[in-house]
Coordinates of C-alpha atoms in Angstrom, one line a residue:
M9 CA -15.6 -22.6 -11.1
K10 CA -17.4 -20.5 -8.5
K11 CA -17.3 -23.4 -5.9
T12 CA -13.5 -24.0 -6.5
L13 CA -12.9 -20.2 -5.9
I14 CA -14.7 -20.2 -2.8
S15 CA -13.1 -23.3 -1.6
L16 CA -9.7 -21.8 -2.4
L17 CA -10.4 -18.6 -0.3
A18 CA -11.8 -20.6 2.6
S19 CA -8.9 -23.0 2.6
S20 CA -6.4 -20.0 2.5
A21 CA -8.1 -18.4 5.7
A22 CA -8.3 -21.9 7.5
V23 CA -4.7 -22.9 7.1
F24 CA -3.5 -19.6 8.4
S25 CA -4.3 -20.4 12.1
A26 CA -3.0 -24.0 11.8
A27 CA 0.7 -23.0 11.6
L28 CA 1.4 -20.7 14.3
A29 CA 3.3 -23.3 16.3
Q30 CA 5.0 -24.6 13.3
T31 CA 8.7 -24.3 12.7
T32 CA 10.0 -23.7 9.3
A33 CA 13.8 -23.6 8.1
I34 CA 14.7 -21.9 4.8
M35 CA 18.2 -23.0 4.0
D36 CA 21.0 -21.9 1.9
A37 CA 19.3 -18.8 0.2
R38 CA 20.7 -15.5 -0.8
V39 CA 18.9 -13.6 1.9
H40 CA 18.2 -9.6 1.4
T41 CA 17.6 -8.7 5.2
I42 CA 17.0 -5.1 4.1
A43 CA 17.9 -4.0 7.5
G44 CA 21.4 -5.0 7.1
D45 CA 23.8 -7.0 4.8
V46 CA 22.7 -9.7 2.1
I47 CA 23.7 -12.9 3.6
E48 CA 25.0 -15.5 1.2
N49 CA 24.1 -19.0 1.8
G50 CA 21.8 -17.8 4.6
D51 CA 19.2 -19.5 6.6
I52 CA 16.1 -18.3 8.4
I53 CA 14.5 -20.2 11.1
I54 CA 10.6 -19.3 11.5
R55 CA 8.9 -20.0 14.8
D56 CA 5.4 -19.3 16.1
G57 CA 5.0 -16.9 13.2
R58 CA 8.2 -14.9 13.8
I59 CA 11.7 -15.0 12.7
A60 CA 13.6 -16.9 15.4
E61 CA 17.1 -17.0 13.9
I62 CA 18.8 -15.7 10.8
G63 CA 22.2 -16.1 9.7
A64 CA 24.7 -18.5 7.8
D65 CA 25.4 -22.0 8.6
L66 CA 22.4 -22.5 11.0
T67 CA 21.1 -25.9 12.0
A68 CA 17.6 -26.7 11.3
P69 CA 15.6 -27.6 14.4
A70 CA 14.5 -31.0 14.9
G71 CA 11.0 -31.5 13.5
A72 CA 11.0 -28.3 11.4
T73 CA 9.8 -28.2 7.9
V74 CA 13.0 -27.7 5.9
I75 CA 13.0 -25.8 2.6
D76 CA 16.1 -26.0 0.4
A77 CA 16.5 -22.6 -1.1
T78 CA 19.7 -23.0 -2.7
G79 CA 20.2 -20.8 -5.6
K80 CA 17.1 -18.9 -4.6
I81 CA 16.7 -15.3 -3.3
V82 CA 14.9 -14.5 -0.2
T83 CA 13.3 -11.0 0.7
P84 CA 10.7 -9.8 3.3
G85 CA 7.1 -9.9 1.8
L86 CA 6.4 -6.9 -0.4
F87 CA 4.2 -4.0 1.4
V88 CA 2.1 -1.9 -1.0
P89 CA 2.0 1.5 0.4
Y90 CA -1.3 2.7 -1.0
S91 CA -4.3 0.8 -2.6
Q92 CA -7.8 0.1 -2.5
I93 CA -7.2 -3.6 -2.0
G94 CA -10.1 -5.1 -0.3
L95 CA -12.6 -2.2 -1.0
V96 CA -13.0 -2.6 -4.8
E97 CA -13.6 -5.8 -6.7
I98 CA -14.9 -4.3 -10.1
G99 CA -14.6 -0.7 -10.4
S100 CA -17.5 -0.2 -12.5
Q101 CA -19.8 -1.9 -10.5
K102 CA -21.2 0.2 -7.4
E103 CA -22.2 -3.0 -5.2
T104 CA -18.6 -4.1 -5.6
N105 CA -16.8 -0.7 -5.0
D106 CA -16.6 0.6 -1.6
S107 CA -13.5 2.7 -2.2
R108 CA -15.3 6.2 -2.4
P109 CA -18.7 7.6 -1.5
A110 CA -21.0 9.0 -4.1
E111 CA -21.3 12.7 -4.7
G112 CA -23.1 14.7 -2.2
F113 CA -22.4 12.3 0.8
P114 CA -22.0 14.4 4.0
L115 CA -19.1 12.7 5.6
S116 CA -15.3 12.3 4.5
A117 CA -12.5 12.2 7.1
A118 CA -15.0 9.9 9.3
L119 CA -15.0 7.1 6.7
N120 CA -13.1 4.0 7.9
T121 CA -11.5 1.3 5.7
I122 CA -12.2 -1.4 8.3
D123 CA -15.9 -1.0 7.9
A124 CA -15.7 -2.2 4.3
F125 CA -12.6 -4.1 4.0
N126 CA -13.3 -7.6 2.3
P127 CA -10.6 -10.3 3.3
S128 CA -12.3 -12.6 0.7
S129 CA -11.8 -10.4 -2.4
V130 CA -10.3 -12.3 -5.3
V131 CA -7.9 -9.2 -5.6
I132 CA -6.1 -10.5 -2.5
P133 CA -4.8 -13.9 -3.7
V134 CA -3.8 -12.6 -7.0
N135 CA -1.5 -9.9 -5.5
R136 CA -0.3 -12.5 -2.8
A137 CA 0.8 -15.1 -5.4
E138 CA 3.1 -12.2 -6.6
G139 CA 4.9 -11.8 -3.2
V140 CA 2.6 -9.1 -1.6
T141 CA 1.9 -9.7 2.0
R142 CA 0.9 -6.4 3.5
A143 CA -0.8 -3.4 2.0
L144 CA -2.2 0.0 2.9
S145 CA -6.1 -0.2 2.1
A146 CA -7.2 3.3 1.6
P147 CA -10.7 5.0 0.7
S148 CA -10.5 7.5 -2.0
A149 CA -11.8 11.1 -1.7
G150 CA -15.4 11.6 -3.1
D151 CA -16.4 15.2 -3.8
K152 CA -14.6 16.5 -0.5
L153 CA -10.9 16.7 0.1
F154 CA -10.7 14.0 2.6
G155 CA -11.0 10.3 1.8
G156 CA -11.2 8.7 5.2
R157 CA -9.0 6.6 7.4
A158 CA -6.9 3.9 5.8
A159 CA -5.8 0.6 7.3
V160 CA -2.7 -1.7 7.0
V161 CA -3.9 -5.2 6.1
D162 CA -2.3 -8.5 5.6
L163 CA -3.1 -10.7 2.4
S164 CA -3.6 -13.9 4.2
G165 CA -7.4 -14.0 3.3
R166 CA -8.4 -14.8 6.9
A167 CA -11.2 -12.9 8.7
N168 CA -8.9 -10.9 11.0
S169 CA -6.7 -9.4 8.3
I170 CA -6.2 -5.9 9.9
T171 CA -2.7 -5.2 10.9
K172 CA -3.3 -1.6 12.0
A173 CA -6.5 0.2 11.8
E174 CA -6.7 3.9 11.2
A175 CA -3.1 3.9 10.1
A176 CA -3.4 7.0 7.9
Q177 CA -5.9 9.8 6.8
V178 CA -6.3 10.5 3.2
A179 CA -6.6 14.0 1.4
V180 CA -6.4 15.0 -2.4
M181 CA -4.9 18.5 -3.3
G182 CA -3.5 19.7 -6.5
Y183 CA -6.0 20.2 -9.2
G184 CA -7.9 17.2 -7.7
G185 CA -8.5 19.2 -4.7
A186 CA -9.1 22.4 -6.7
A187 CA -11.9 20.7 -8.6
R188 CA -13.7 20.0 -5.2
A189 CA -13.1 23.7 -3.9
G190 CA -14.3 26.2 -6.4
D191 CA -12.1 25.1 -8.9
T192 CA -8.9 26.8 -7.7
R193 CA -6.0 25.8 -5.7
M194 CA -6.6 28.8 -3.5
G195 CA -10.0 27.6 -2.5
A196 CA -8.7 24.0 -1.8
W197 CA -6.0 25.0 0.6
A198 CA -8.4 27.7 2.3
V199 CA -11.1 24.8 2.8
L200 CA -8.3 22.2 4.1
R201 CA -7.0 24.8 6.6
E202 CA -10.5 25.6 7.7
Y203 CA -11.1 21.9 8.3
L204 CA -7.9 21.6 10.3
D205 CA -8.5 24.7 12.4
E206 CA -12.1 23.5 13.2
A207 CA -10.5 20.0 14.3
R208 CA -8.0 21.8 16.4
S209 CA -10.7 23.8 17.9
Y210 CA -12.9 20.9 18.5
H211 CA -10.3 18.8 20.0
A212 CA -9.1 21.5 22.4
N213 CA -12.4 21.5 24.1
P214 CA -15.1 19.1 22.7
N215 CA -17.8 20.0 25.2
E216 CA -17.5 23.9 24.8
Y217 CA -17.4 23.3 20.8
T218 CA -20.6 21.4 20.7
R219 CA -22.4 23.9 22.8
R220 CA -21.6 27.0 20.8
P221 CA -23.0 28.1 17.4
R222 CA -21.0 26.4 14.6
N223 CA -20.7 25.9 10.9
E224 CA -22.9 22.8 9.8
R225 CA -20.6 22.3 7.0
F226 CA -18.1 20.6 9.4
A227 CA -19.6 17.2 10.5
L228 CA -18.6 16.3 14.2
S229 CA -17.7 12.9 13.2
D230 CA -15.2 14.4 10.6
L231 CA -13.8 16.6 13.1
K232 CA -13.5 13.8 15.6
A233 CA -11.7 11.5 13.1
L234 CA -9.0 14.5 12.4
G235 CA -7.9 14.5 15.9
A236 CA -4.9 12.0 15.3
V237 CA -3.9 14.0 12.3
I238 CA -3.9 17.3 14.4
D239 CA -1.9 15.6 17.1
G240 CA 0.7 14.4 14.5
Q241 CA 0.1 10.8 15.5
Q242 CA -1.6 9.8 12.2
P243 CA 0.0 10.4 8.9
L244 CA -1.9 12.5 6.5
I245 CA -1.4 11.1 2.8
V246 CA -1.8 14.3 0.5
Q247 CA -2.1 13.5 -3.2
V248 CA -0.2 16.1 -5.3
N249 CA 2.0 16.0 -8.1
S250 CA 3.6 19.4 -9.0
A251 CA 6.5 21.1 -7.5
N252 CA 4.5 24.1 -6.5
D253 CA 1.8 22.0 -4.8
I254 CA 4.4 20.1 -3.0
R255 CA 5.7 23.3 -1.5
S256 CA 2.4 24.3 -0.3
V257 CA 2.2 20.7 1.4
I258 CA 5.6 21.5 3.1
R259 CA 4.2 24.9 4.4
L260 CA 1.1 23.2 5.7
K261 CA 3.3 20.8 7.6
N262 CA 5.4 23.4 9.1
T263 CA 2.3 25.5 10.1
Y264 CA 0.2 22.8 11.7
R265 CA 3.2 20.4 12.6
L266 CA 1.5 17.3 10.7
N267 CA 3.0 14.0 9.8
I268 CA 2.8 14.2 6.0
V269 CA 3.0 11.6 3.2
I270 CA 2.9 12.8 -0.3
L271 CA 1.2 10.4 -2.9
G272 CA 2.0 11.2 -6.6
G273 CA 4.9 13.3 -6.5
T274 CA 5.8 13.2 -10.2
E275 CA 7.7 16.6 -9.9
A276 CA 9.0 15.8 -6.5
W277 CA 12.5 15.5 -7.7
R278 CA 12.5 19.3 -8.3
V279 CA 12.0 20.0 -4.6
A280 CA 14.0 17.1 -3.2
D281 CA 16.1 19.1 -0.9
E282 CA 13.0 20.8 0.6
L283 CA 11.4 17.4 1.2
V284 CA 14.5 16.1 3.1
S285 CA 14.3 19.3 5.2
A286 CA 10.7 18.5 5.9
N287 CA 11.3 14.9 6.4
I288 CA 8.4 14.1 4.2
P289 CA 8.2 10.8 2.5
V290 CA 7.0 10.4 -1.2
I291 CA 5.1 7.5 -2.7
I292 CA 5.6 7.5 -6.5
S293 CA 5.0 5.6 -9.7
G294 CA 8.2 4.3 -11.0
L295 CA 6.7 4.4 -14.5
A296 CA 5.7 8.0 -14.7
N297 CA 7.6 9.5 -17.7
L298 CA 5.3 11.5 -20.0
P299 CA 2.9 14.1 -18.4
R300 CA -0.6 13.3 -18.3
Q301 CA -1.8 16.7 -16.9
F302 CA -0.2 20.0 -16.7
E303 CA 0.8 19.5 -12.9
D304 CA 3.1 16.6 -13.8
I305 CA 4.8 18.2 -16.9
D306 CA 8.2 17.5 -15.5
S307 CA 7.6 13.9 -14.8
T308 CA 10.6 11.6 -15.6
L309 CA 11.7 8.1 -15.0
K310 CA 14.8 9.3 -13.0
N311 CA 12.5 10.7 -10.2
A312 CA 13.1 7.8 -8.0
A313 CA 16.8 7.9 -8.3
R314 CA 17.0 11.7 -7.9
L315 CA 14.9 11.4 -4.7
H316 CA 17.1 8.8 -3.2
R317 CA 20.2 10.6 -4.1
A318 CA 18.9 13.8 -2.2
G319 CA 17.9 11.5 0.9
V320 CA 14.1 11.5 0.4
K321 CA 12.2 8.4 1.8
L322 CA 10.3 6.8 -1.1
A323 CA 8.2 4.1 -2.0
F324 CA 6.3 2.8 -5.0
V325 CA 2.6 2.6 -5.9
S326 CA 0.7 0.7 -8.8
D327 CA -2.9 0.1 -9.7
T328 CA -4.8 -1.8 -7.0
H329 CA -5.7 -4.8 -9.2
K330 CA -2.0 -5.0 -10.0
A331 CA -0.6 -3.4 -6.9
H332 CA 2.2 -6.4 -7.2
L333 CA 3.8 -4.4 -10.0
I334 CA 5.5 -2.2 -7.4
R335 CA 8.4 -4.6 -7.9
Q336 CA 8.5 -3.7 -11.7
H337 CA 8.0 0.1 -10.6
A338 CA 11.2 -0.7 -8.4
G339 CA 13.1 -2.5 -11.2
N340 CA 12.4 0.3 -13.6
A341 CA 13.9 2.8 -11.2
V342 CA 17.0 0.8 -10.7
A343 CA 17.4 0.9 -14.6
E344 CA 17.3 4.6 -14.2
G345 CA 19.8 4.8 -11.6
L346 CA 18.4 3.7 -8.3
P347 CA 20.5 1.4 -6.4
M348 CA 19.0 -2.1 -6.0
A349 CA 19.0 -2.1 -2.2
A350 CA 17.2 1.1 -2.3
A351 CA 14.7 -0.3 -4.5
L352 CA 14.0 -3.4 -2.4
R353 CA 13.8 -1.3 0.6
A354 CA 11.2 0.8 -1.1
I355 CA 8.9 -2.0 -1.5
T356 CA 9.4 -3.6 2.0
L357 CA 10.7 -1.6 4.9
T358 CA 10.1 2.0 3.9
P359 CA 6.3 1.4 3.7
A360 CA 6.4 -0.1 7.3
E361 CA 8.2 2.9 8.5
I362 CA 5.7 5.3 6.9
Y363 CA 2.7 3.6 8.9
G364 CA 4.7 2.9 12.0
V365 CA 4.6 -0.8 12.0
D366 CA 8.6 -1.2 11.1
S367 CA 9.2 -2.6 14.5
Q368 CA 7.3 -5.8 13.4
L369 CA 7.5 -5.8 9.6
G370 CA 9.4 -4.9 6.5
S371 CA 12.6 -6.6 7.1
L372 CA 14.1 -9.9 8.0
E373 CA 15.2 -9.7 11.6
V374 CA 15.1 -11.8 14.7
G375 CA 11.9 -11.4 16.6
K376 CA 10.0 -9.7 13.5
I377 CA 6.8 -11.2 12.0
A378 CA 7.8 -13.6 9.4
D379 CA 6.4 -12.2 6.1
V380 CA 9.1 -13.9 3.8
V381 CA 9.1 -14.6 0.1
I382 CA 11.3 -17.1 -1.8
W383 CA 11.9 -15.9 -5.4
D384 CA 13.2 -18.2 -8.3
G385 CA 15.4 -15.2 -9.5
D386 CA 15.9 -11.5 -9.2
P387 CA 12.8 -10.0 -7.5
L388 CA 12.9 -6.9 -9.6
E389 CA 12.7 -8.8 -12.9
V390 CA 9.3 -9.1 -14.4
T391 CA 9.8 -12.8 -15.1
T392 CA 10.7 -13.7 -11.7
Q393 CA 8.0 -15.4 -9.5
P394 CA 7.8 -16.4 -5.9
E395 CA 8.2 -20.1 -5.0
A396 CA 6.9 -19.6 -1.6
V397 CA 5.3 -16.7 0.2
F398 CA 5.0 -16.7 4.1
I399 CA 2.5 -14.5 6.1
A400 CA 3.2 -14.3 9.8
G401 CA 5.2 -17.7 9.5
Q402 CA 2.4 -19.5 7.5
Q403 CA 3.1 -20.7 3.9
Q404 CA 0.4 -19.3 1.6
G405 CA -1.4 -20.9 -1.1
L406 CA -0.4 -19.4 -4.6
N407 CA -3.3 -20.4 -6.6
N408 CA -5.7 -17.5 -7.6
R409 CA -8.5 -16.7 -10.0
Q410 CA -6.2 -15.8 -12.9
K411 CA -4.2 -19.0 -12.7
M412 CA -7.6 -20.9 -12.7
L413 CA -8.7 -19.1 -15.7
V414 CA -5.6 -19.9 -17.5
E415 CA -5.9 -23.4 -16.8
R416 CA -9.6 -23.5 -17.6
Y417 CA -9.1 -22.1 -21.1
R418 CA -5.6 -23.8 -21.9
D419 CA -7.4 -26.6 -23.7
L420 CA -9.9 -25.2 -26.1
T421 CA -11.2 -28.6 -27.2
R422 CA -13.1 -29.3 -24.0
G423 CA -16.5 -29.7 -24.4
D424 CA -17.7 -28.2 -21.0
L425 CA -16.3 -24.7 -22.1
P426 CA -18.8 -22.0 -23.1
F427 CA -19.6 -22.5 -26.7
A428 CA -17.6 -19.4 -27.9
Y429 CA -14.5 -20.9 -26.4
R430 CA -14.7 -24.3 -27.8
G431 CA -12.0 -25.2 -30.3
G432 CA -13.2 -25.3 -33.9
E433 CA -12.2 -28.0 -36.3

């Protein structure tokens, strides 16, 4: 089993580099471009890892690998906007969990996903087989407000899977922040502003800042890492849920002129118009209905539909090991009033826009990187499965640990199984 799994991961990485010069023609599908209209009986020509042509009634180039997608639906690859993919294997085992530092660790904002990201994680092929081609891999905050710098990665399994390093910085506020700052929101916001002020002071004149007496609570490496946030070049993902906390985030953005993204936002619908005015996107769960804590007491399954109706840019998030369930979240939101086109956009193009990679990813357009999925049905239905997944124009293997375990234990009469799993008489 172990040898087979290692071979699977190795072959996935090896095959990636072999198809850059390959031409593939996907013919006669229902193509959701996301950027424009749906193309009925549409064709996509992939060449050198990018989309060379897209439209109806195209001719497959000579020598191309032709895929008959009649009756199938084609979309861009799914883009998970927040996860710990590649950072955590087994959450309860410390040596396989690099998602957050232990209590008392002196650094926070300086932590960087790319130093720990593991492209051979078995979590990757599981999500890839469900249509996920890109994801944000982000550290979580330890006992400080900042978690560190996140990266956009592809799910090919190849060694160089980093699409965009330092794509965002992560912070936790709401009661999560309060618990790290004197058990009060006043303390959390005071500490966050203090960090931003110190970072601004450092970047205004690093030499002068390091020469003067300073508060040792602020590690220089943390202040350096916050430079791109202070400049507004790097999104700051702030984890909050309540309408009141979201209003505090809006004030923070207006004061410091930051590029803010909200993660959680279970009560975001209550302040939708304010979010639109502040131009703040929201990454939400499409399954949040009943409150789990006081700060999301007004959670509702209609959150996504109400945010969309107001004009808020939104995306969906799920658990890391099942990050692919963002399409189920999107489907549930459609059942609660979100238009299907908006739901598909929320799991493809919008995350690419949030992290500034939309010129290359997130939609099916000529010149863009060919992250493409061929589905056997409606991609927002839970029973639908990908028939083919392409990352940068290369068709990916869809086998993974879960499927291998299913096959191993399907026949319980086999004598090579562990004793407890052998079939009885």
